[in-house]
XYZ file of C-alpha atoms in Angstrom:
524
model
C 34.531 165.574 -56.517
C 33.872 163.864 -59.555
C 32.945 160.822 -58.188
C 30.478 162.607 -55.632
C 28.774 164.497 -58.515
C 28.513 161.336 -60.711
C 27.016 159.392 -57.542
C 24.551 162.386 -56.987
C 23.085 162.423 -60.308
C 22.838 158.468 -60.175
C 20.633 158.980 -56.874
C 18.409 161.399 -58.501
C 18.234 159.154 -61.620
C 17.283 156.061 -59.744
C 14.605 157.985 -57.489
C 12.598 158.978 -60.374
C 12.195 155.221 -61.279
C 11.792 153.815 -57.791
C 8.419 152.926 -56.436
C 6.958 154.857 -53.303
C 7.907 153.426 -49.804
C 6.061 154.185 -46.876
C 8.042 152.455 -44.384
C 11.621 151.161 -44.346
C 12.316 147.295 -44.822
C 15.004 145.135 -44.361
C 14.468 143.457 -47.759
C 15.532 147.011 -49.492
C 18.724 147.155 -51.294
C 21.105 149.340 -49.113
C 23.525 152.081 -50.082
C 26.631 149.973 -48.779
C 28.041 148.037 -51.841
C 29.257 145.823 -48.805
C 26.437 145.191 -46.841
C 24.562 144.340 -50.187
C 27.337 141.854 -50.901
C 26.853 140.172 -47.773
C 23.104 140.226 -47.281
C 23.341 138.297 -51.126
C 25.860 135.864 -49.633
C 23.678 135.596 -46.501
C 20.391 134.892 -48.323
C 22.181 132.111 -50.565
C 23.455 130.022 -47.973
C 27.242 130.923 -48.480
C 26.877 128.405 -51.370
C 30.084 127.446 -53.148
C 28.820 128.267 -56.320
C 27.401 131.751 -55.635
C 30.134 133.938 -57.109
C 30.606 137.524 -56.101
C 33.398 139.479 -57.837
C 33.976 143.068 -56.807
C 35.244 145.771 -59.735
C 36.496 148.985 -58.252
C 35.837 151.964 -59.833
C 38.089 154.874 -60.889
C 37.918 157.998 -62.467
C 34.237 158.900 -60.913
C 33.199 155.907 -61.654
C 31.829 154.146 -58.484
C 32.750 150.377 -57.620
C 30.452 147.304 -58.567
C 29.931 143.892 -57.222
C 29.037 141.188 -59.922
C 26.793 138.432 -58.461
C 26.082 135.463 -60.344
C 25.688 131.663 -60.065
C 28.748 129.478 -61.678
C 27.874 127.501 -64.728
C 24.662 129.329 -65.420
C 26.365 132.346 -66.917
C 28.236 132.919 -69.799
C 31.876 133.690 -68.613
C 32.990 135.287 -71.861
C 30.304 138.017 -71.625
C 30.939 138.611 -67.564
C 34.523 139.233 -68.140
C 33.399 141.636 -71.117
C 31.524 143.303 -68.820
C 34.025 143.851 -66.264
C 36.709 145.121 -68.743
C 34.132 147.645 -69.923
C 33.452 149.168 -66.661
C 37.340 149.166 -65.967
C 38.000 150.968 -68.989
C 34.903 153.221 -68.683
C 35.142 156.977 -69.079
C 31.861 159.168 -68.391
C 31.242 162.873 -68.243
C 29.077 163.784 -65.848
C 27.425 166.531 -67.795
C 26.405 164.117 -70.502
C 25.223 161.344 -68.227
C 21.560 161.388 -66.829
C 21.904 158.213 -64.773
C 23.127 154.745 -64.264
C 20.796 153.370 -67.525
C 23.149 155.733 -69.967
C 26.426 154.266 -68.260
C 25.202 150.653 -68.497
C 24.287 150.692 -72.141
C 28.080 151.865 -72.660
C 29.167 149.085 -70.735
C 26.835 145.910 -71.071
C 26.454 143.999 -74.072
C 23.221 143.854 -75.884
C 20.684 142.184 -74.075
C 17.815 142.336 -71.585
C 18.807 144.858 -68.522
C 16.317 145.321 -65.719
C 16.263 147.377 -62.521
C 15.622 145.833 -59.360
C 14.509 147.568 -56.107
C 14.513 144.955 -53.466
C 16.781 141.973 -52.572
C 13.667 139.675 -52.856
C 14.005 140.543 -56.740
C 17.912 139.634 -56.877
C 17.812 136.096 -55.734
C 15.331 134.880 -58.606
C 17.187 136.910 -61.088
C 20.599 135.392 -59.907
C 18.728 131.814 -59.956
C 17.500 132.372 -63.655
C 21.013 132.647 -64.888
C 21.398 136.264 -65.062
C 24.349 138.596 -63.751
C 23.180 140.680 -60.877
C 25.110 144.219 -60.672
C 25.402 146.084 -57.264
C 26.579 149.456 -57.315
C 28.161 151.378 -54.478
C 25.934 154.595 -53.405
C 23.060 153.418 -54.924
C 19.863 151.493 -53.477
C 18.844 149.887 -56.836
C 20.582 147.012 -58.668
C 20.398 145.940 -62.172
C 20.382 142.368 -63.714
C 21.795 141.644 -67.082
C 20.741 138.432 -69.234
C 23.735 136.732 -69.766
C 22.604 132.737 -69.354
C 25.196 130.557 -70.846
C 23.595 127.344 -69.732
C 24.171 124.322 -72.242
C 21.090 123.450 -74.117
C 20.272 120.313 -76.047
C 19.838 120.893 -79.717
C 16.790 120.461 -81.492
C 16.364 117.040 -82.804
C 13.585 114.935 -84.366
C 11.210 114.007 -81.537
C 11.610 110.509 -80.550
C 8.133 109.621 -79.215
C 5.843 111.088 -82.038
C 7.941 110.420 -85.514
C 5.990 111.014 -88.936
C 6.838 109.859 -92.461
C 6.105 113.547 -94.188
C 6.409 116.761 -91.703
C 8.601 118.820 -89.984
C 11.797 116.880 -88.242
C 12.235 119.773 -85.420
C 11.176 119.147 -81.678
C 10.855 120.540 -78.569
C 13.809 120.761 -75.966
C 14.234 121.709 -72.515
C 14.390 125.319 -72.994
C 11.307 127.272 -72.627
C 12.556 130.406 -74.806
C 13.706 127.785 -77.735
C 10.190 126.400 -77.493
C 8.571 129.570 -78.087
C 10.837 130.591 -80.786
C 9.738 127.038 -82.541
C 6.285 128.253 -82.232
C 7.089 131.938 -83.084
C 8.556 130.668 -86.246
C 5.498 128.956 -87.721
C 2.880 131.609 -86.421
C 4.241 134.856 -87.748
C 1.403 136.998 -86.051
C 1.160 139.593 -83.171
C -2.161 137.704 -82.224
C -0.135 135.104 -80.595
C -0.540 136.024 -76.962
C 1.955 134.576 -74.443
C 1.825 134.911 -70.533
C 4.486 133.488 -68.154
C 4.063 133.019 -64.657
C 6.447 131.135 -62.226
C 5.210 128.228 -60.420
C 6.971 126.136 -57.093
C 8.274 127.606 -53.867
C 11.732 125.958 -54.729
C 11.881 125.207 -58.407
C 10.407 128.501 -59.502
C 9.726 126.814 -62.565
C 8.549 129.157 -65.439
C 5.038 128.181 -67.013
C 3.923 129.734 -69.976
C 0.450 129.897 -71.896
C 0.528 130.744 -75.499
C -2.866 131.342 -77.476
C -4.093 133.165 -80.417
C -6.275 135.882 -79.416
C -9.236 136.223 -81.769
C -9.377 132.150 -82.211
C -9.079 130.826 -78.382
C -12.053 131.040 -76.389
C -11.790 133.693 -73.626
C -13.717 131.712 -71.250
C -10.991 128.659 -71.619
C -8.413 130.896 -71.382
C -9.253 132.491 -68.306
C -9.982 129.273 -66.806
C -6.298 127.892 -67.568
C -4.858 130.681 -66.296
C -7.008 130.705 -62.873
C -6.401 126.868 -62.202
C -2.485 127.618 -63.066
C -2.317 130.433 -60.350
C -4.101 128.527 -58.065
C -1.282 125.656 -57.797
C 0.355 125.531 -54.816
C 3.453 123.311 -54.531
C 7.135 123.031 -54.011
C 8.235 121.789 -56.906
C 7.330 121.353 -60.980
C 9.937 119.411 -62.627
C 8.033 118.141 -65.516
C 4.739 118.790 -67.408
C 3.034 115.818 -65.598
C 3.090 118.011 -62.615
C 1.012 120.696 -64.225
C -1.512 118.126 -66.064
C -2.279 116.528 -62.994
C -2.790 119.882 -61.416
C -5.393 121.749 -63.799
C -6.999 118.646 -65.303
C -10.838 118.334 -65.105
C -11.306 114.936 -63.574
C -8.310 113.387 -61.570
C -10.199 109.707 -61.259
C -10.289 108.770 -64.737
C -7.827 106.684 -66.664
C -8.673 108.932 -69.817
C -6.267 112.045 -70.461
C -8.165 115.362 -70.745
C -4.889 117.196 -72.229
C -2.441 116.089 -75.316
C 1.174 116.371 -74.265
C 3.522 116.802 -77.449
C 6.975 117.278 -78.502
C 5.855 118.793 -82.028
C 5.993 122.432 -82.405
C 3.804 122.008 -85.859
C 1.490 120.122 -83.536
C 1.101 122.706 -81.634
C 0.727 125.401 -83.956
C -1.860 123.556 -85.650
C -3.813 123.198 -82.188
C -3.501 127.228 -81.677
C -5.059 127.659 -85.098
C -7.946 125.674 -83.939
C -8.786 127.693 -80.843
C -6.887 125.564 -78.309
C -4.123 126.608 -75.492
C -0.705 125.766 -75.307
C 1.145 125.372 -71.946
C 4.832 125.126 -71.732
C 7.023 124.162 -68.883
C 10.675 125.207 -68.482
C 12.647 122.032 -68.009
C 10.317 119.713 -70.223
C 10.087 119.024 -73.855
C 6.339 118.097 -73.600
C 3.888 121.087 -74.362
C 0.303 120.484 -72.918
C -2.760 121.210 -75.043
C -6.182 121.981 -74.011
C -8.756 121.688 -74.275
C -9.171 118.472 -76.423
C -11.837 115.852 -77.340
C -11.400 112.287 -77.316
C -10.931 111.779 -81.254
C -7.948 114.122 -80.945
C -5.747 111.445 -79.466
C -6.283 109.263 -82.719
C -5.407 112.096 -84.977
C -1.760 112.788 -85.875
C 0.040 116.053 -87.337
C 0.790 113.632 -90.490
C -2.751 113.700 -90.995
C -2.735 116.974 -92.642
C 0.344 116.385 -94.928
C -1.014 113.569 -96.597
C -3.470 113.320 -99.209
C -7.054 113.161 -97.739
C -8.201 109.660 -98.920
C -4.696 108.120 -97.243
C -5.473 110.056 -94.148
C -8.987 108.667 -94.193
C -7.679 105.125 -94.575
C -5.031 105.380 -91.591
C -7.523 107.057 -89.267
C -9.735 104.034 -89.840
C -7.058 102.126 -89.181
C -6.015 103.812 -85.849
C -10.027 103.413 -84.886
C -10.057 99.745 -85.866
C -6.607 99.476 -83.800
C -8.048 101.160 -80.815
C -11.158 98.806 -80.645
C -8.868 95.854 -81.074
C -6.632 96.713 -78.557
C -9.240 97.121 -76.089
C -11.617 93.968 -76.915
C -9.695 91.366 -78.259
C -8.418 89.440 -75.544
C -11.953 89.798 -73.538
C -13.677 88.384 -76.712
C -11.272 85.581 -76.945
C -11.732 84.646 -73.305
C -15.529 85.173 -74.105
C -16.085 83.247 -76.659
C -13.847 80.459 -75.621
C -15.040 80.297 -72.267
C -18.921 80.931 -72.259
C -19.814 81.599 -75.823
C -18.643 78.879 -78.254
C -21.848 78.739 -80.110
C -20.569 82.100 -81.745
C -17.525 80.662 -83.474
C -17.618 78.631 -86.523
C -17.475 75.315 -86.072
C -14.040 74.400 -87.771
C -12.539 77.442 -85.792
C -13.839 75.935 -82.421
C -12.576 72.505 -83.308
C -9.120 74.130 -84.160
C -8.937 76.207 -81.001
C -10.476 73.169 -78.945
C -7.473 71.040 -80.161
C -5.035 73.660 -79.301
C -6.263 73.983 -75.787
C -6.581 70.420 -74.884
C -3.119 70.211 -73.450
C -3.092 73.619 -71.661
C -3.854 73.381 -67.863
C -4.958 76.739 -67.194
C -8.495 78.563 -67.890
C -8.534 81.072 -70.791
C -8.611 83.822 -68.258
C -5.512 82.683 -66.315
C -3.486 82.275 -69.488
C -4.731 86.082 -70.983
C -3.646 87.339 -67.812
C -0.398 85.661 -67.743
C 0.687 86.460 -71.185
C -0.857 89.912 -71.038
C 1.376 90.789 -67.569
C 4.503 88.901 -68.995
C 4.475 91.453 -72.493
C 3.915 94.453 -70.029
C 6.985 93.106 -68.381
C 9.006 92.786 -71.224
C 7.641 96.271 -72.637
C 8.889 98.032 -69.212
C 11.974 96.184 -69.277
C 12.702 97.581 -72.764
C 12.108 100.727 -71.949
C 14.332 101.000 -68.977
C 17.294 98.952 -70.175
C 20.102 100.862 -71.823
C 19.169 101.776 -75.621
C 21.765 99.782 -77.109
C 20.519 96.327 -75.810
C 17.018 97.491 -74.909
C 14.923 96.700 -78.087
C 16.966 93.333 -79.030
C 16.484 92.099 -75.018
C 12.781 93.015 -75.704
C 12.488 91.142 -79.046
C 14.296 88.267 -78.274
C 12.834 87.719 -74.793
C 9.185 87.767 -76.460
C 9.862 85.238 -79.369
C 11.776 83.066 -76.640
C 9.347 83.291 -74.153
C 6.345 82.743 -76.357
C 7.841 79.780 -78.204
C 8.690 78.109 -75.222
C 5.292 78.563 -73.261
C 4.022 77.045 -76.231
C 6.299 74.114 -76.322
C 5.776 73.740 -72.698
C 1.796 73.576 -73.140
C 1.391 76.214 -70.744
C -0.608 78.517 -73.400
C -2.292 77.596 -76.509
C -0.801 79.353 -79.996
C -4.073 81.187 -80.463
C -3.515 83.007 -77.211
C -0.056 84.035 -78.276
C -1.406 85.285 -81.428
C -4.332 87.301 -79.778
C -1.797 88.906 -77.258
C 0.684 89.803 -79.950
C -1.684 91.234 -82.201
C -3.262 93.110 -79.530
C -0.191 94.721 -78.635
C 0.901 95.902 -81.965
C -2.638 97.311 -82.307
C -1.753 99.340 -79.302
C 1.536 101.014 -80.729
C -1.059 102.331 -83.685
C -2.542 104.688 -81.197
C -0.577 108.064 -81.862
C -1.180 109.464 -78.253
C 1.056 107.288 -75.437
C -1.360 108.722 -72.787
C -4.528 107.270 -74.386
C -2.682 103.930 -75.245
C -1.616 103.533 -71.591
C -5.219 104.127 -70.638
C -6.564 101.382 -73.168
C -4.145 99.008 -71.060
C -5.266 99.692 -67.845
C -8.790 98.995 -68.843
C -8.330 96.103 -71.073
C -7.457 94.158 -67.636
C -10.944 95.047 -66.261
C -12.592 93.926 -69.303
C -10.740 90.551 -69.518
C -11.644 90.129 -65.787
C -15.145 90.867 -66.500
C -15.332 88.715 -69.981
C -13.691 85.498 -67.648
C -16.663 85.636 -65.083
C -19.583 86.695 -67.243
C -18.706 86.410 -70.762
C -20.312 88.463 -73.478
C -22.651 89.697 -70.998
C -19.869 90.900 -68.822
C -18.148 92.616 -71.683
C -21.106 94.643 -72.233
C -21.614 95.446 -68.435
C -18.023 96.919 -68.769
C -18.351 99.002 -72.081
C -21.502 100.471 -70.953
C -20.124 102.496 -67.870
C -16.931 103.271 -69.740
C -19.076 105.305 -72.379
C -21.266 106.896 -69.511
C -18.138 107.887 -67.940
C -16.498 109.266 -71.216
C -20.118 111.219 -71.784
C -19.692 112.640 -68.529
C -16.068 113.803 -68.906
C -15.057 117.352 -70.245
C -11.879 119.355 -71.040
C -12.186 122.913 -69.695
C -15.948 122.858 -70.559
C -15.786 121.254 -73.289
C -17.551 117.999 -74.021
C -15.157 114.855 -74.067
C -17.040 113.193 -76.974
C -17.864 116.398 -79.129
C -19.165 115.904 -81.905
C -20.837 113.238 -81.017
C -22.199 114.064 -77.763
C -23.490 116.560 -78.379
C -24.181 115.318 -81.917
C -23.191 117.696 -84.851
C -22.765 116.139 -88.059
C -21.370 119.488 -89.566
C -18.444 118.843 -87.407
C -17.624 115.524 -88.708
C -15.760 116.247 -91.505
C -12.445 116.116 -89.906
C -12.956 113.312 -87.669
C -12.214 109.614 -88.903
C -12.990 110.884 -92.722
C -10.990 113.893 -93.384
C -12.299 116.024 -96.453
C -9.993 117.820 -98.557
C -8.412 121.158 -97.368
C -10.494 123.507 -99.804
C -13.842 121.936 -98.023
C -12.618 122.483 -94.418
C -13.365 126.077 -94.458
C -14.328 126.414 -91.019
C -12.718 125.549 -87.387
C -14.363 122.919 -85.354
C -16.736 124.673 -83.007
C -16.359 122.217 -79.922
C -13.315 124.103 -79.192
C -14.117 127.597 -80.027
C -16.963 129.740 -81.566
C -14.581 132.854 -82.621
C -13.304 133.547 -85.762
C -14.908 130.203 -87.320
C -13.875 130.851 -90.969
C -10.339 130.013 -91.688
C -10.521 130.097 -95.752
C -11.603 133.531 -97.602
C -13.684 131.437 -100.136
C -14.603 134.440 -102.336
C -10.873 135.126 -103.136
C -10.557 131.547 -103.922
C -13.499 131.868 -106.498
C -12.015 134.401 -108.095
C -8.783 133.210 -108.571
C -10.357 130.230 -110.132
C -12.033 132.238 -112.552
C -9.115 134.095 -113.800
C -7.469 130.697 -114.208
C -10.317 129.948 -116.156
C -10.040 132.887 -118.527
C -6.625 132.531 -119.450
């Protein structure tokens, strides 16, 4: 009698929370616990890692079944739920529904009510425990995920001398917490969706309401919702789906492992895209000059930062043009080289059998192979093999008379300059374009280099990143926005945010308050 009264009370409570149904559907949860268990097992394909543990009821408490994926849940919390259910005592006069009963049984955490079988499957695959209750047409999910996570360590791809040392991990919840730790404001908006037919990957967008451009946020969300694919395993999938131009070597989104870099970008009006399972967070929109900036630029003094940025821009030009200029000068435009240097280069090339173009291509390809081998080999021996291989091959090639010593110097300095570019995606784009410019320099000389640079510049001018001009603030030209481009002014002079990203809430420093504080200090 007590069990019947409890089930009737639970049914009345669950009916109030259920959505209206016009017709019966085979996807709805049935009152029979055994049928629900069988349906769940069939939907999961009777997989060996899908577990269903039935817990008998007593003293008016109905039978339940716990459905979960082995290895995705915390077994200690799962056993705690089972023990609590077996020992729970309920007074029907005090119980208004299953919600109050679950509050006494389940550990603290997120508990959701599920209405259909289609909602049960994603909950199980997310690492939750689904609770089926005999006699009810609803189920509950408990967040007791116990998946092993990688600890927070220093990013390996973006190191800094001064600045935070923590980096993102593959867990999206951990990554969001790292951002929340730096941006303690209720204006930080987070929106999550699921993309991928088979992977069901969580993709989260984060931005600051009142700073980010609503049109940009709407455009990013629209592109994300339009993605129809069966899998998303890394942030590179999303980047290729939503980028503005697919036929371009230049990246239109930045990926970073640094939470402080993401926080700084959000404060400038940009939008962050986090993908579950990837430690790299996408940032959009961006401009070309953002790829030559580093988060450390804002932690060092402004004069040192300006010097380092100048070095990066020089390294960018060297990495792009140095081999091409050497080929053009040594092949077509010898009059551009001072006579003593020309004599020295001619003496070095006297015994080399190959033209400068073939020589440069051979050396560049050799270095690319060494670089790729160093990355793919085990970390213990990879760096040693790459360094020794470069030294041995370079020295042996010079001694054998295959290449000149000057060419070895040019290729080595070009590679070092390429490493000085902070963004790996931009450095990779320069490596690709360099080969095309070398070919033009070997066929047309300086005119060929110019014929290659002009289309590249036109292409850069035509690019946009979610509506933001790629070469802004150079095109369109805004001198007022160049205070944080190559030369970084001191923080007290950076009163406004960059206008090319967003036009909202531009002022980020209270000038009046700073003036009042300085006046009070002078009076003391």
